[in-house]
């Protein structure tokens, strides 16, 4: 299986960095081999009593040691920088993909699930697509150049070492694959175990009052013994094989190389310098032979993680005919019924029309679908397979690009969203509004006192924790008003305000909407808006749900 084209495109911008890092890694490996060959030449020249040649190779050794040290430092700098850069690049891009997803995605996947996909699941992919590939190429290159050197020294010695190495490699490859598969099962078991523990802890009060600590503790113990521990036990067996292979490479093979090398020396087919270098080369093969199969396993893990983040990578299937729309003249809504996932049906046989500047009250008992109606008009709810139809200036709303639609239709949500930034940036979202526009919406939403006390650059905490509920509602309201949409929907916009302030803001909002010919759709248990309109003997339009 291959990586998704979007994943490949994300990392394509890092291609030059990867190539440079691989080239530096290859230079470092060549310098390391050159050091060993220079030492071999120096040692063999001593036996010939050729001091000048010995000095020359010792000088070469010193030069290659310096080059190895410098190239290693540079490679590590590029290597680590690439690792962190790749993680941040993927994280930023996945977050951008999630932000661009339509609301049907966000209905299905909670913020916690999306964050897990972005932050946790993606790390293995980023590591493989950056340092994983580089390390694999480096290890393969190291193995090839080591064997090339040993073949140059003696074909039979290289053949002997190659047979042992190939045996170790294929066993390690098989064991690594098994460990990877079993580790996935173990992680799944840990996940189930965590859910069970969490589930039991949620019921701690009942567990205490019925004195059932032992009962639930035994359930956890039983699951660990029959499931989690069994996976760990199997993994430990394969790790023991892994350790045996490592001991073969790190202890037994070097000893065998010395013994065979000494036999070759006695027969005059080898030199002491070559034996020393071959010994060092064999020691350098331990890591690649162990790590190469492991990196193939990491590749499989990265592909598995890609499957987990596919909801983010998959394209939206929506196709829009209209990317720009004119000012709203007429909005039509009709519904034969909207059915929730649990089967509950709302908004049956409901029809209404919205014109510019109209004020419409959405009324109905709690649970009848007032907020759902506003969410449907806002296109937050998926109406696919629902008997709901909306038309904006005689155009099917589903054919209008969402960005274009939201330039004309906005909702002030019941639970206001405040992010960590200044008051003004929470209102403008850093869009270029003039000072008069900002002052006007601050006045309409009665935020002057807060601005005077704290300053417009007062830094708000996450979720507006340093604000009252009413202040958060008014900032959210100001954010929508400053954009002067054609349709403004209010879902309990003043529920957190005292009656006096609620009446004042209701009057201000109605005047603002009348001034800019904005249609208002209001779903609220507070009757401040309605009371003000009646006092002015304005015509009131009501939609019953």
Coordinates of N, CA and C in Angstrom, one line a residue, residues 333 335 338 340 344-348 350 352 360-381 390 411-414 488-493 495 521-527 530 542-545:
X333 N -37.8 28.7 2.8 CA -37.5 27.5 3.6 C -38.7 26.6 3.6
X335 N -39.9 22.4 4.6 CA -39.5 21.1 5.2 C -40.8 20.3 5.5
X338 N -37.6 16.9 9.4 CA -36.1 16.6 9.6 C -36.0 15.5 10.6
X340 N -33.8 13.2 13.2 CA -32.5 13.0 13.9 C -32.0 11.5 13.7
X344 N -36.1 10.7 16.0 CA -37.1 11.8 16.3 C -37.2 12.7 15.1
X345 N -38.5 13.1 14.8 CA -38.8 13.9 13.6 C -39.2 15.3 14.1
X346 N -38.7 16.3 13.5 CA -39.1 17.7 13.8 C -39.3 18.5 12.5
X347 N -39.8 19.7 12.7 CA -40.0 20.7 11.5 C -40.8 20.0 10.4
X348 N -41.9 19.4 10.8 CA -42.8 18.8 9.9 C -43.8 19.8 9.3
X350 N -43.3 22.5 7.5 CA -43.0 23.9 7.9 C -42.5 24.7 6.7
X352 N -41.7 28.9 5.3 CA -41.7 30.4 5.6 C -40.8 31.0 4.6
X360 N -38.3 38.0 12.2 CA -39.1 36.8 12.4 C -38.7 36.1 13.7
X361 N -39.8 35.8 14.4 CA -39.6 35.1 15.7 C -39.8 33.6 15.5
X362 N -38.9 32.7 15.9 CA -39.0 31.3 15.8 C -39.6 30.8 17.2
X363 N -40.8 30.3 17.2 CA -41.4 30.0 18.5 C -41.8 28.5 18.5
X364 N -41.8 27.9 19.7 CA -42.2 26.5 19.9 C -41.7 26.0 21.2
X365 N -42.3 24.9 21.6 CA -41.9 24.4 22.9 C -40.4 23.9 22.9
X366 N -39.8 23.7 24.0 CA -38.4 23.2 24.1 C -38.3 21.8 23.5
X367 N -37.3 21.6 22.6 CA -37.2 20.3 22.0 C -37.9 20.2 20.7
X368 N -38.6 21.2 20.2 CA -39.4 21.2 19.0 C -38.5 21.5 17.8
X369 N -37.3 22.0 18.0 CA -36.4 22.2 16.9 C -36.1 23.7 16.5
X370 N -36.2 24.6 17.5 CA -35.9 26.0 17.1 C -34.4 26.2 16.8
X371 N -33.5 25.6 17.6 CA -32.1 25.7 17.4 C -31.7 24.9 16.2
X372 N -32.4 23.8 16.0 CA -32.1 22.9 14.8 C -32.4 23.6 13.5
X373 N -33.5 24.4 13.5 CA -33.9 25.1 12.4 C -32.9 26.2 12.0
X374 N -32.4 26.9 13.0 CA -31.3 27.9 12.7 C -30.0 27.2 12.2
X375 N -29.7 26.0 12.8 CA -28.5 25.3 12.3 C -28.7 24.8 10.9
X376 N -29.9 24.4 10.5 CA -30.1 24.0 9.1 C -29.9 25.2 8.2
X377 N -30.5 26.3 8.5 CA -30.4 27.5 7.7 C -28.9 27.9 7.6
X378 N -28.2 27.7 8.7 CA -26.7 28.1 8.8 C -25.9 27.0 8.1
X379 N -26.5 25.9 7.6 CA -25.8 24.8 6.9 C -24.8 24.1 7.9
X380 N -25.1 24.1 9.2 CA -24.3 23.4 10.1 C -24.8 21.9 10.2
X381 N -26.0 21.7 9.8 CA -26.6 20.3 9.8 C -26.7 19.8 8.4
X390 N -34.0 24.7 0.8 CA -33.8 26.1 1.0 C -33.4 26.8 -0.3
X411 N -25.1 33.3 11.9 CA -25.8 33.0 13.2 C -24.9 33.3 14.4
X412 N -25.6 34.0 15.4 CA -24.9 34.2 16.7 C -25.3 33.0 17.5
X413 N -24.4 32.1 17.9 CA -24.7 30.9 18.5 C -25.0 31.0 20.0
X414 N -25.8 30.1 20.5 CA -26.2 30.1 21.9 C -25.0 30.0 22.8
X488 N -29.5 37.6 9.7 CA -28.8 37.4 11.0 C -29.7 36.6 11.9
X489 N -29.2 35.4 12.3 CA -29.9 34.5 13.2 C -29.4 34.6 14.6
X490 N -30.3 34.8 15.6 CA -29.9 34.9 17.0 C -30.6 33.7 17.8
X491 N -29.7 32.9 18.4 CA -30.2 31.8 19.2 C -29.9 32.1 20.7
X492 N -30.9 32.5 21.4 CA -30.8 32.9 22.8 C -29.6 33.8 23.0
X493 N -29.6 35.0 22.3 CA -28.4 35.9 22.3 C -28.2 36.7 23.6
X495 N -29.5 35.6 26.8 CA -30.0 34.8 27.9 C -29.1 35.0 29.2
X521 N -33.7 36.6 12.3 CA -34.4 35.4 12.8 C -34.1 35.2 14.2
X522 N -35.0 35.2 15.1 CA -34.7 35.2 16.5 C -35.4 34.0 17.2
X523 N -34.6 33.1 17.9 CA -35.1 32.0 18.7 C -34.7 32.3 20.1
X524 N -35.7 32.7 21.0 CA -35.3 33.1 22.3 C -36.5 33.0 23.2
X525 N -36.2 32.6 24.5 CA -37.2 32.5 25.5 C -37.4 33.9 26.1
X526 N -36.4 34.8 26.0 CA -36.5 36.1 26.5 C -37.3 36.9 25.5
X527 N -38.3 37.7 26.0 CA -39.2 38.4 25.1 C -38.8 39.9 24.9
X530 N -39.4 41.1 21.3 CA -40.8 41.2 21.0 C -41.5 42.3 21.7
X542 N -44.2 35.6 13.0 CA -43.9 34.4 13.9 C -43.9 33.2 13.0
X543 N -42.9 32.3 13.2 CA -42.8 31.0 12.6 C -42.9 30.0 13.8
X544 N -44.0 29.2 13.8 CA -44.2 28.1 14.8 C -43.6 26.8 14.4
X545 N -42.8 26.2 15.3 CA -42.2 24.9 14.9 C -42.8 23.9 15.8

